[in-house]
């Protein structure tokens, strides 16, 4: 049966959903690349509200992490995809870190957790305040037994006077970190409050400061996550990293070519798009493990159109599409989000996401996905 889907233009189009799911052969564990999915949280739909602390459905949230681990992916926890600073406050993030870290130990899953400064709900005045906030969160992550991801800080952006302030704060944190961390450079397309990070709006100058931080403490940096949606800049930067420091791509527009790499190296992955793409991503990297680059690209390249759609401007609302697809795929029983963010994208945007995801075979039960898409259209008053 066909389904009528609305378009942004006000017109409609007819789409015939696939009738059978796609399955992919995967040989675990994945070997050639370290692959993390930044994972979303599942809201408690009976308590979620736009102006209240995050109400999380812990059972469903942890079940989704087990799904990611079952496909051989690591979980990047309490990151941007989990709505840090967009519905999930520090209290909720700390609980998420503790619960997910314990779950990772119980199943032998890889996990890294975000440490930032979002407990500073009032504007910070000094670098010392920012540094103390980072220290508090780093202690929670390490206390939970997880690797830390030092996230970009809105508070540091607001307080720092230039590159030297970034060098001071990050140098202090790296010196006291128990284990090597992942440094996260999140661009303003994901969070406008991070414009000018590393002390400059000039990305070339910012890159030099970023590399200075790493060069001063290479033994304390496991890797860097680059989320600038600029493939060439990432390639240039990864070629300058010290030996042993990984580059984790966070580029949801160019991930196939960046992960495949070239004669001079490749990127590992820490991606929000691998939340909905976990089975395909796992199969693709498994192909790469055998040297089958064509098979790797054959699986991942068709997903790029969906990713570019989900991460289209304003990019920070990509989480809405990620949760929407999790609902359609049957990983949760509702389409509600902490902070009320399910309303952040239009119905035509969601309809296009459904179509693109169905085309690449993301839904384990296409009939369920179609039924839920029809239900959503009915809620919006659209005859499917």
mmCIF file of C-alpha atoms in Angstrom:
data_model
loop_
_atom_site.group_PDB
_atom_site.id
_atom_site.type_symbol
_atom_site.label_atom_id
_atom_site.label_comp_id
_atom_site.label_asym_id
_atom_site.label_seq_id
_atom_site.Cartn_x
_atom_site.Cartn_y
_atom_site.Cartn_z
ATOM 1 C CA UNK A 1 0.000 0.000 0.000
ATOM 2 C CA UNK A 2 1.151 3.544 -0.660
ATOM 3 C CA UNK A 3 1.277 6.373 1.835
ATOM 4 C CA UNK A 4 0.749 10.063 1.062
ATOM 5 C CA UNK A 5 3.456 12.234 2.638
ATOM 6 C CA UNK A 6 3.391 16.028 3.003
ATOM 7 C CA UNK A 7 6.170 18.240 1.590
ATOM 8 C CA UNK A 8 7.499 21.589 2.816
ATOM 9 C CA UNK A 9 6.036 23.210 -0.320
ATOM 10 C CA UNK A 10 2.536 22.302 0.809
ATOM 11 C CA UNK A 11 2.192 19.619 -1.852
ATOM 12 C CA UNK A 12 2.098 15.891 -1.173
ATOM 13 C CA UNK A 13 3.814 12.891 -2.704
ATOM 14 C CA UNK A 14 2.931 9.223 -2.789
ATOM 15 C CA UNK A 15 5.451 6.759 -1.419
ATOM 16 C CA UNK A 16 5.339 2.965 -1.438
ATOM 17 C CA UNK A 17 7.133 1.651 1.682
ATOM 18 C CA UNK A 18 9.271 -1.451 1.526
ATOM 19 C CA UNK A 19 7.521 -4.592 2.667
ATOM 20 C CA UNK A 20 10.489 -6.591 3.976
ATOM 21 C CA UNK A 21 13.338 -5.587 6.292
ATOM 22 C CA UNK A 22 16.968 -5.615 5.211
ATOM 23 C CA UNK A 23 19.442 -7.684 7.182
ATOM 24 C CA UNK A 24 23.223 -7.416 7.115
ATOM 25 C CA UNK A 25 25.916 -9.920 8.004
ATOM 26 C CA UNK A 26 28.278 -8.633 10.688
ATOM 27 C CA UNK A 27 31.360 -10.273 12.177
ATOM 28 C CA UNK A 28 31.896 -8.955 15.710
ATOM 29 C CA UNK A 29 33.866 -7.516 17.355
ATOM 30 C CA UNK A 30 34.670 -4.652 15.003
ATOM 31 C CA UNK A 31 38.422 -4.439 14.550
ATOM 32 C CA UNK A 32 39.612 -1.837 12.064
ATOM 33 C CA UNK A 33 37.925 1.217 13.561
ATOM 34 C CA UNK A 34 36.784 2.353 17.009
ATOM 35 C CA UNK A 35 33.139 3.285 16.531
ATOM 36 C CA UNK A 36 30.961 5.151 19.006
ATOM 37 C CA UNK A 37 27.349 6.128 18.662
ATOM 38 C CA UNK A 38 26.299 9.218 20.579
ATOM 39 C CA UNK A 39 23.045 7.922 22.037
ATOM 40 C CA UNK A 40 19.726 9.660 22.665
ATOM 41 C CA UNK A 41 17.689 9.443 25.855
ATOM 42 C CA UNK A 42 14.121 8.155 26.001
ATOM 43 C CA UNK A 43 11.767 10.489 27.820
ATOM 44 C CA UNK A 44 9.083 9.383 30.242
ATOM 45 C CA UNK A 45 6.065 10.554 28.199
ATOM 46 C CA UNK A 46 3.822 10.873 31.253
ATOM 47 C CA UNK A 47 6.184 13.262 33.025
ATOM 48 C CA UNK A 48 8.064 15.000 30.219
ATOM 49 C CA UNK A 49 7.448 18.744 30.001
ATOM 50 C CA UNK A 50 9.131 21.557 28.138
ATOM 51 C CA UNK A 51 9.882 23.623 31.258
ATOM 52 C CA UNK A 52 10.693 20.890 33.806
ATOM 53 C CA UNK A 53 13.792 18.849 34.686
ATOM 54 C CA UNK A 54 14.304 15.919 32.323
ATOM 55 C CA UNK A 55 12.074 12.944 33.061
ATOM 56 C CA UNK A 56 13.875 9.907 31.640
ATOM 57 C CA UNK A 57 12.509 6.424 31.026
ATOM 58 C CA UNK A 58 15.552 4.596 32.366
ATOM 59 C CA UNK A 59 14.531 1.107 31.265
ATOM 60 C CA UNK A 60 13.979 2.149 27.647
ATOM 61 C CA UNK A 61 17.079 4.342 27.646
ATOM 62 C CA UNK A 62 19.326 1.527 28.838
ATOM 63 C CA UNK A 63 17.653 -0.963 26.491
ATOM 64 C CA UNK A 64 18.629 1.246 23.573
ATOM 65 C CA UNK A 65 22.242 1.243 24.746
ATOM 66 C CA UNK A 66 22.182 -2.553 24.840
ATOM 67 C CA UNK A 67 20.977 -2.446 21.237
ATOM 68 C CA UNK A 68 24.026 -0.355 20.286
ATOM 69 C CA UNK A 69 26.440 -2.624 22.161
ATOM 70 C CA UNK A 70 24.856 -5.698 20.562
ATOM 71 C CA UNK A 71 25.893 -4.289 17.173
ATOM 72 C CA UNK A 72 29.468 -3.804 18.334
ATOM 73 C CA UNK A 73 29.303 -0.040 18.735
ATOM 74 C CA UNK A 74 30.528 1.884 21.727
ATOM 75 C CA UNK A 75 28.206 4.313 23.469
ATOM 76 C CA UNK A 76 29.174 7.970 23.717
ATOM 77 C CA UNK A 77 27.023 8.885 26.691
ATOM 78 C CA UNK A 78 25.558 12.168 27.918
ATOM 79 C CA UNK A 79 26.681 14.006 24.788
ATOM 80 C CA UNK A 80 24.911 16.447 22.490
ATOM 81 C CA UNK A 81 22.666 13.659 21.128
ATOM 82 C CA UNK A 82 21.389 13.035 24.665
ATOM 83 C CA UNK A 83 20.179 16.682 24.670
ATOM 84 C CA UNK A 84 22.836 18.015 27.012
ATOM 85 C CA UNK A 85 21.921 21.644 27.471
ATOM 86 C CA UNK A 86 18.731 21.150 25.436
ATOM 87 C CA UNK A 87 16.472 19.407 27.939
ATOM 88 C CA UNK A 88 18.905 17.235 29.893
ATOM 89 C CA UNK A 89 20.443 19.103 32.818
ATOM 90 C CA UNK A 90 23.550 18.105 34.758
ATOM 91 C CA UNK A 91 21.613 16.213 37.431
ATOM 92 C CA UNK A 92 19.983 14.078 34.747
ATOM 93 C CA UNK A 93 23.258 13.671 32.873
ATOM 94 C CA UNK A 94 25.082 12.539 36.027
ATOM 95 C CA UNK A 95 22.437 9.900 36.679
ATOM 96 C CA UNK A 96 22.629 8.812 33.038
ATOM 97 C CA UNK A 97 26.418 8.486 33.273
ATOM 98 C CA UNK A 98 26.213 6.346 36.408
ATOM 99 C CA UNK A 99 23.482 4.062 35.089
ATOM 100 C CA UNK A 100 24.963 3.609 31.621
ATOM 101 C CA UNK A 101 28.466 3.012 32.939
ATOM 102 C CA UNK A 102 27.154 0.281 35.240
ATOM 103 C CA UNK A 103 25.208 -1.232 32.338
ATOM 104 C CA UNK A 104 28.326 -1.154 30.150
ATOM 105 C CA UNK A 105 30.265 -3.118 32.759
ATOM 106 C CA UNK A 106 27.505 -5.708 32.999
ATOM 107 C CA UNK A 107 27.549 -6.426 29.248
ATOM 108 C CA UNK A 108 31.187 -5.663 28.440
ATOM 109 C CA UNK A 109 30.298 -2.642 26.317
ATOM 110 C CA UNK A 110 32.590 0.245 25.412
ATOM 111 C CA UNK A 111 31.543 3.601 26.854
ATOM 112 C CA UNK A 112 32.806 7.164 27.018
ATOM 113 C CA UNK A 113 30.890 9.902 28.836
ATOM 114 C CA UNK A 114 30.717 13.653 28.400
ATOM 115 C CA UNK A 115 32.151 15.968 31.056
ATOM 116 C CA UNK A 116 31.346 19.651 30.681
ATOM 117 C CA UNK A 117 30.232 22.643 32.704
ATOM 118 C CA UNK A 118 26.464 22.726 32.276
ATOM 119 C CA UNK A 119 25.802 22.717 36.034
ATOM 120 C CA UNK A 120 26.701 26.423 35.848
ATOM 121 C CA UNK A 121 23.153 27.657 35.386
ATOM 122 C CA UNK A 122 24.177 31.256 36.143
ATOM 123 C CA UNK A 123 26.874 32.917 34.011
ATOM 124 C CA UNK A 124 30.380 32.087 35.204
ATOM 125 C CA UNK A 125 32.547 35.038 36.203
ATOM 126 C CA UNK A 126 36.023 33.525 36.357
ATOM 127 C CA UNK A 127 38.066 30.777 34.730
ATOM 128 C CA UNK A 128 38.364 29.178 38.162
ATOM 129 C CA UNK A 129 34.593 28.628 38.264
ATOM 130 C CA UNK A 130 34.648 26.993 34.850
ATOM 131 C CA UNK A 131 37.589 24.838 35.811
ATOM 132 C CA UNK A 132 35.908 23.720 39.033
ATOM 133 C CA UNK A 133 32.757 22.781 37.130
ATOM 134 C CA UNK A 134 34.779 20.664 34.703
ATOM 135 C CA UNK A 135 36.565 19.017 37.638
ATOM 136 C CA UNK A 136 33.272 18.096 39.287
ATOM 137 C CA UNK A 137 31.963 16.433 36.147
ATOM 138 C CA UNK A 138 35.261 14.720 35.358
ATOM 139 C CA UNK A 139 35.189 13.202 38.844
ATOM 140 C CA UNK A 140 31.673 11.835 38.252
ATOM 141 C CA UNK A 141 32.653 10.270 34.917
ATOM 142 C CA UNK A 142 35.832 8.703 36.247
ATOM 143 C CA UNK A 143 34.086 7.648 39.442
ATOM 144 C CA UNK A 144 31.549 5.767 37.315
ATOM 145 C CA UNK A 145 34.412 3.871 35.677
ATOM 146 C CA UNK A 146 34.033 5.501 32.282
ATOM 147 C CA UNK A 147 36.409 7.187 29.897
ATOM 148 C CA UNK A 148 35.822 10.941 29.772
ATOM 149 C CA UNK A 149 34.996 13.122 26.805
ATOM 150 C CA UNK A 150 35.907 16.723 27.617
ATOM 151 C CA UNK A 151 33.023 18.557 25.974
ATOM 152 C CA UNK A 152 33.142 22.091 24.677
ATOM 153 C CA UNK A 153 31.877 24.540 27.310
ATOM 154 C CA UNK A 154 29.488 27.429 26.763
ATOM 155 C CA UNK A 155 30.703 28.890 30.049
ATOM 156 C CA UNK A 156 34.332 28.807 28.935
ATOM 157 C CA UNK A 157 33.407 30.477 25.651
ATOM 158 C CA UNK A 158 31.731 33.286 27.567
ATOM 159 C CA UNK A 159 34.559 33.838 30.064
ATOM 160 C CA UNK A 160 37.738 33.163 28.074
ATOM 161 C CA UNK A 161 39.580 36.234 26.829
ATOM 162 C CA UNK A 162 41.702 34.399 24.277
ATOM 163 C CA UNK A 163 43.646 31.225 23.414
ATOM 164 C CA UNK A 164 45.759 31.309 26.586
ATOM 165 C CA UNK A 165 42.683 30.820 28.750
ATOM 166 C CA UNK A 166 41.810 27.637 26.846
ATOM 167 C CA UNK A 167 45.375 26.391 27.176
ATOM 168 C CA UNK A 168 45.260 27.013 30.921
ATOM 169 C CA UNK A 169 41.941 25.296 31.590
ATOM 170 C CA UNK A 170 42.491 22.277 29.355
ATOM 171 C CA UNK A 171 46.081 21.887 30.521
ATOM 172 C CA UNK A 172 44.937 21.732 34.133
ATOM 173 C CA UNK A 173 42.209 19.183 33.354
ATOM 174 C CA UNK A 174 44.482 16.932 31.329
ATOM 175 C CA UNK A 175 47.133 16.934 34.024
ATOM 176 C CA UNK A 176 44.670 15.661 36.600
ATOM 177 C CA UNK A 177 42.749 13.209 34.383
ATOM 178 C CA UNK A 178 43.302 9.645 35.559
ATOM 179 C CA UNK A 179 43.090 8.111 32.073
ATOM 180 C CA UNK A 180 43.441 9.528 28.537
ATOM 181 C CA UNK A 181 40.385 11.507 27.476
ATOM 182 C CA UNK A 182 38.698 12.411 24.221
ATOM 183 C CA UNK A 183 38.713 16.129 23.414
ATOM 184 C CA UNK A 184 35.543 17.359 21.729
ATOM 185 C CA UNK A 185 35.446 20.316 19.355
ATOM 186 C CA UNK A 186 31.795 21.062 18.649
ATOM 187 C CA UNK A 187 31.144 23.750 16.055
ATOM 188 C CA UNK A 188 28.587 26.562 16.306
ATOM 189 C CA UNK A 189 26.336 24.857 13.762
ATOM 190 C CA UNK A 190 25.531 22.391 16.562
ATOM 191 C CA UNK A 191 25.517 25.006 19.341
ATOM 192 C CA UNK A 192 25.630 28.721 18.455
ATOM 193 C CA UNK A 193 26.898 29.520 21.967
ATOM 194 C CA UNK A 194 30.209 27.825 21.060
ATOM 195 C CA UNK A 195 31.190 30.304 18.362
ATOM 196 C CA UNK A 196 34.819 31.362 18.736
ATOM 197 C CA UNK A 197 35.890 28.259 20.630
ATOM 198 C CA UNK A 198 39.637 27.899 21.284
ATOM 199 C CA UNK A 199 39.817 31.681 21.425
ATOM 200 C CA UNK A 200 39.136 32.690 17.829
ATOM 201 C CA UNK A 201 36.440 32.826 15.158
ATOM 202 C CA UNK A 202 39.230 32.102 12.668
ATOM 203 C CA UNK A 203 39.209 28.306 12.375
ATOM 204 C CA UNK A 204 42.847 28.200 11.315
ATOM 205 C CA UNK A 205 43.876 30.058 14.465
ATOM 206 C CA UNK A 206 41.534 27.938 16.600
ATOM 207 C CA UNK A 207 43.075 24.778 15.132
ATOM 208 C CA UNK A 208 46.553 25.890 16.188
ATOM 209 C CA UNK A 209 45.401 26.371 19.789
ATOM 210 C CA UNK A 210 43.632 23.010 19.754
ATOM 211 C CA UNK A 211 46.796 21.304 18.528
ATOM 212 C CA UNK A 212 48.839 23.087 21.206
ATOM 213 C CA UNK A 213 46.627 21.571 23.900
ATOM 214 C CA UNK A 214 47.185 18.086 22.477
ATOM 215 C CA UNK A 215 50.922 18.514 21.870
ATOM 216 C CA UNK A 216 51.457 19.555 25.488
ATOM 217 C CA UNK A 217 49.738 16.404 26.847
ATOM 218 C CA UNK A 218 49.738 13.667 24.162
ATOM 219 C CA UNK A 219 49.802 10.922 26.798
ATOM 220 C CA UNK A 220 46.520 12.202 28.257
ATOM 221 C CA UNK A 221 44.629 12.459 24.941
ATOM 222 C CA UNK A 222 43.157 9.227 23.576
ATOM 223 C CA UNK A 223 41.690 11.102 20.652
ATOM 224 C CA UNK A 224 39.837 14.120 19.369
ATOM 225 C CA UNK A 225 36.270 14.367 18.129
ATOM 226 C CA UNK A 226 35.842 16.917 15.382
ATOM 227 C CA UNK A 227 32.288 18.157 14.697
ATOM 228 C CA UNK A 228 32.743 21.030 12.243
ATOM 229 C CA UNK A 229 31.056 19.505 9.157
ATOM 230 C CA UNK A 230 34.206 20.372 7.178
ATOM 231 C CA UNK A 231 35.770 17.188 5.812
ATOM 232 C CA UNK A 232 38.977 18.726 4.487
ATOM 233 C CA UNK A 233 39.661 20.547 7.739
ATOM 234 C CA UNK A 234 39.280 17.264 9.616
ATOM 235 C CA UNK A 235 41.670 15.488 7.232
ATOM 236 C CA UNK A 236 44.227 18.262 7.567
ATOM 237 C CA UNK A 237 43.963 18.203 11.347
ATOM 238 C CA UNK A 238 44.176 14.419 11.745
ATOM 239 C CA UNK A 239 47.400 14.399 9.702
ATOM 240 C CA UNK A 240 48.937 16.696 12.300
ATOM 241 C CA UNK A 241 47.946 14.706 15.383
ATOM 242 C CA UNK A 242 50.735 13.163 17.466
ATOM 243 C CA UNK A 243 51.372 9.457 17.005
ATOM 244 C CA UNK A 244 48.820 7.418 18.943
ATOM 245 C CA UNK A 245 46.158 10.156 19.174
ATOM 246 C CA UNK A 246 43.027 9.090 17.320
ATOM 247 C CA UNK A 247 40.762 11.285 15.250
ATOM 248 C CA UNK A 248 37.085 10.484 15.841
ATOM 249 C CA UNK A 249 34.964 11.978 13.116
ATOM 250 C CA UNK A 250 31.868 13.812 14.255
ATOM 251 C CA UNK A 251 31.068 14.887 10.683
ATOM 252 C CA UNK A 252 27.557 13.670 9.972
ATOM 253 C CA UNK A 253 27.807 14.900 6.367
ATOM 254 C CA UNK A 254 31.020 13.172 5.203
ATOM 255 C CA UNK A 255 31.487 10.169 7.494
ATOM 256 C CA UNK A 256 31.908 7.398 4.853
ATOM 257 C CA UNK A 257 34.984 8.912 3.190
ATOM 258 C CA UNK A 258 36.451 10.096 6.498
ATOM 259 C CA UNK A 259 36.155 6.666 8.129
ATOM 260 C CA UNK A 260 37.451 4.891 5.022
ATOM 261 C CA UNK A 261 40.412 7.274 4.948
ATOM 262 C CA UNK A 262 43.271 7.546 2.489
ATOM 263 C CA UNK A 263 46.887 6.517 2.161
ATOM 264 C CA UNK A 264 47.846 8.881 4.972
ATOM 265 C CA UNK A 265 45.305 7.755 7.551
ATOM 266 C CA UNK A 266 41.663 7.534 8.533
ATOM 267 C CA UNK A 267 39.161 8.665 11.141
ATOM 268 C CA UNK A 268 37.495 6.537 13.757
ATOM 269 C CA UNK A 269 33.909 7.532 14.559
ATOM 270 C CA UNK A 270 31.869 9.203 17.284
ATOM 271 C CA UNK A 271 28.661 10.103 15.520
ATOM 272 C CA UNK A 272 25.098 11.050 16.352
ATOM 273 C CA UNK A 273 23.901 9.573 13.049
ATOM 274 C CA UNK A 274 25.104 6.138 14.166
ATOM 275 C CA UNK A 275 22.252 6.169 16.717
ATOM 276 C CA UNK A 276 19.677 5.313 14.006
ATOM 277 C CA UNK A 277 22.263 3.703 11.701
ATOM 278 C CA UNK A 278 23.729 1.204 14.192
ATOM 279 C CA UNK A 279 22.996 -2.035 12.250
ATOM 280 C CA UNK A 280 24.176 -0.576 8.943
ATOM 281 C CA UNK A 281 27.223 1.085 10.494
ATOM 282 C CA UNK A 282 28.193 -2.179 12.168
ATOM 283 C CA UNK A 283 27.895 -4.148 8.934
ATOM 284 C CA UNK A 284 29.830 -1.499 7.031
ATOM 285 C CA UNK A 285 32.784 -1.443 9.449
ATOM 286 C CA UNK A 286 32.707 -5.244 9.543
ATOM 287 C CA UNK A 287 33.195 -5.183 5.758
ATOM 288 C CA UNK A 288 36.060 -2.741 6.180
ATOM 289 C CA UNK A 289 37.628 -5.142 8.681
ATOM 290 C CA UNK A 290 38.063 -7.631 5.824
ATOM 291 C CA UNK A 291 39.526 -5.023 3.471
ATOM 292 C CA UNK A 292 36.259 -4.658 1.545
ATOM 293 C CA UNK A 293 36.250 -0.883 1.115
ATOM 294 C CA UNK A 294 33.724 -1.105 -1.732
ATOM 295 C CA UNK A 295 31.334 -3.047 0.488
ATOM 296 C CA UNK A 296 31.835 -0.507 3.268
ATOM 297 C CA UNK A 297 30.962 2.392 0.982
ATOM 298 C CA UNK A 298 28.141 0.452 -0.624
ATOM 299 C CA UNK A 299 26.444 0.209 2.766
ATOM 300 C CA UNK A 300 27.171 3.676 4.166
ATOM 301 C CA UNK A 301 27.035 5.943 1.118
ATOM 302 C CA UNK A 302 23.253 5.505 0.616
ATOM 303 C CA UNK A 303 22.672 6.695 4.212
ATOM 304 C CA UNK A 304 24.298 10.100 3.711
ATOM 305 C CA UNK A 305 21.183 11.696 2.201
ATOM 306 C CA UNK A 306 19.228 10.758 5.329
ATOM 307 C CA UNK A 307 21.982 12.068 7.607
ATOM 308 C CA UNK A 308 22.233 15.374 5.764
ATOM 309 C CA UNK A 309 18.478 15.713 6.050
ATOM 310 C CA UNK A 310 18.401 15.009 9.797
ATOM 311 C CA UNK A 311 21.327 17.376 10.418
ATOM 312 C CA UNK A 312 20.045 20.148 8.155
ATOM 313 C CA UNK A 313 19.885 23.667 9.528
ATOM 314 C CA UNK A 314 19.197 24.440 12.276
ATOM 315 C CA UNK A 315 21.530 21.489 12.930
ATOM 316 C CA UNK A 316 21.064 21.488 16.717
ATOM 317 C CA UNK A 317 17.553 20.069 16.222
ATOM 318 C CA UNK A 318 18.833 16.846 14.646
ATOM 319 C CA UNK A 319 17.941 15.062 17.896
ATOM 320 C CA UNK A 320 14.266 15.287 16.952
ATOM 321 C CA UNK A 321 14.820 13.182 13.838
ATOM 322 C CA UNK A 322 16.979 10.696 15.722
ATOM 323 C CA UNK A 323 14.291 10.062 18.343
ATOM 324 C CA UNK A 324 11.588 9.988 15.682
ATOM 325 C CA UNK A 325 13.398 7.186 13.855
ATOM 326 C CA UNK A 326 13.924 5.284 17.115
ATOM 327 C CA UNK A 327 10.153 5.383 17.635
ATOM 328 C CA UNK A 328 9.415 4.227 14.088
ATOM 329 C CA UNK A 329 11.969 1.417 14.466
ATOM 330 C CA UNK A 330 10.285 0.139 17.617
ATOM 331 C CA UNK A 331 13.033 1.040 20.079
ATOM 332 C CA UNK A 332 10.573 3.099 22.140
ATOM 333 C CA UNK A 333 6.812 3.265 22.440
ATOM 334 C CA UNK A 334 6.266 6.979 21.895
ATOM 335 C CA UNK A 335 7.573 10.098 20.188
ATOM 336 C CA UNK A 336 8.026 12.388 23.183
ATOM 337 C CA UNK A 337 11.297 14.068 24.113
ATOM 338 C CA UNK A 338 12.725 15.788 27.153
ATOM 339 C CA UNK A 339 12.293 19.517 26.840
ATOM 340 C CA UNK A 340 9.375 19.021 24.428
ATOM 341 C CA UNK A 341 11.846 18.876 21.548
ATOM 342 C CA UNK A 342 9.619 16.594 19.479
ATOM 343 C CA UNK A 343 8.044 19.812 18.213
ATOM 344 C CA UNK A 344 11.343 21.210 16.890
ATOM 345 C CA UNK A 345 10.929 19.811 13.358
ATOM 346 C CA UNK A 346 8.020 20.137 10.946
ATOM 347 C CA UNK A 347 5.795 17.277 9.842
ATOM 348 C CA UNK A 348 7.156 17.421 6.265
ATOM 349 C CA UNK A 349 10.701 17.166 7.662
ATOM 350 C CA UNK A 350 9.727 14.053 9.638
ATOM 351 C CA UNK A 351 7.892 12.567 6.669
ATOM 352 C CA UNK A 352 11.003 12.929 4.524
ATOM 353 C CA UNK A 353 13.099 11.324 7.273
ATOM 354 C CA UNK A 354 10.711 8.363 7.322
ATOM 355 C CA UNK A 355 10.936 7.933 3.557
ATOM 356 C CA UNK A 356 14.741 8.142 3.431
ATOM 357 C CA UNK A 357 15.154 5.744 6.355
ATOM 358 C CA UNK A 358 12.750 3.236 4.810
ATOM 359 C CA UNK A 359 14.574 3.403 1.480
ATOM 360 C CA UNK A 360 17.867 2.303 3.049
ATOM 361 C CA UNK A 361 16.160 -0.421 5.080
ATOM 362 C CA UNK A 362 16.656 0.965 8.587
ATOM 363 C CA UNK A 363 13.413 -0.373 10.033
ATOM 364 C CA UNK A 364 13.489 -3.928 11.420
ATOM 365 C CA UNK A 365 9.693 -3.999 11.040
ATOM 366 C CA UNK A 366 8.678 -1.848 8.045
ATOM 367 C CA UNK A 367 4.974 -2.455 8.717
ATOM 368 C CA UNK A 368 5.312 -1.066 12.250
ATOM 369 C CA UNK A 369 7.172 1.993 10.965
ATOM 370 C CA UNK A 370 4.510 2.602 8.340
ATOM 371 C CA UNK A 371 1.712 2.210 10.885
ATOM 372 C CA UNK A 372 3.338 4.696 13.256
ATOM 373 C CA UNK A 373 3.955 7.159 10.422
ATOM 374 C CA UNK A 374 0.257 6.934 9.533
ATOM 375 C CA UNK A 375 -0.658 7.520 13.179
ATOM 376 C CA UNK A 376 1.465 10.674 13.258
ATOM 377 C CA UNK A 377 -0.122 11.958 10.067
ATOM 378 C CA UNK A 378 -3.548 11.405 11.608
ATOM 379 C CA UNK A 379 -2.554 13.380 14.724
ATOM 380 C CA UNK A 380 -1.567 16.258 12.460
ATOM 381 C CA UNK A 381 -4.868 16.014 10.572
ATOM 382 C CA UNK A 382 -3.335 14.659 7.366
ATOM 383 C CA UNK A 383 -5.082 11.881 5.432
ATOM 384 C CA UNK A 384 -2.426 9.271 4.649
#
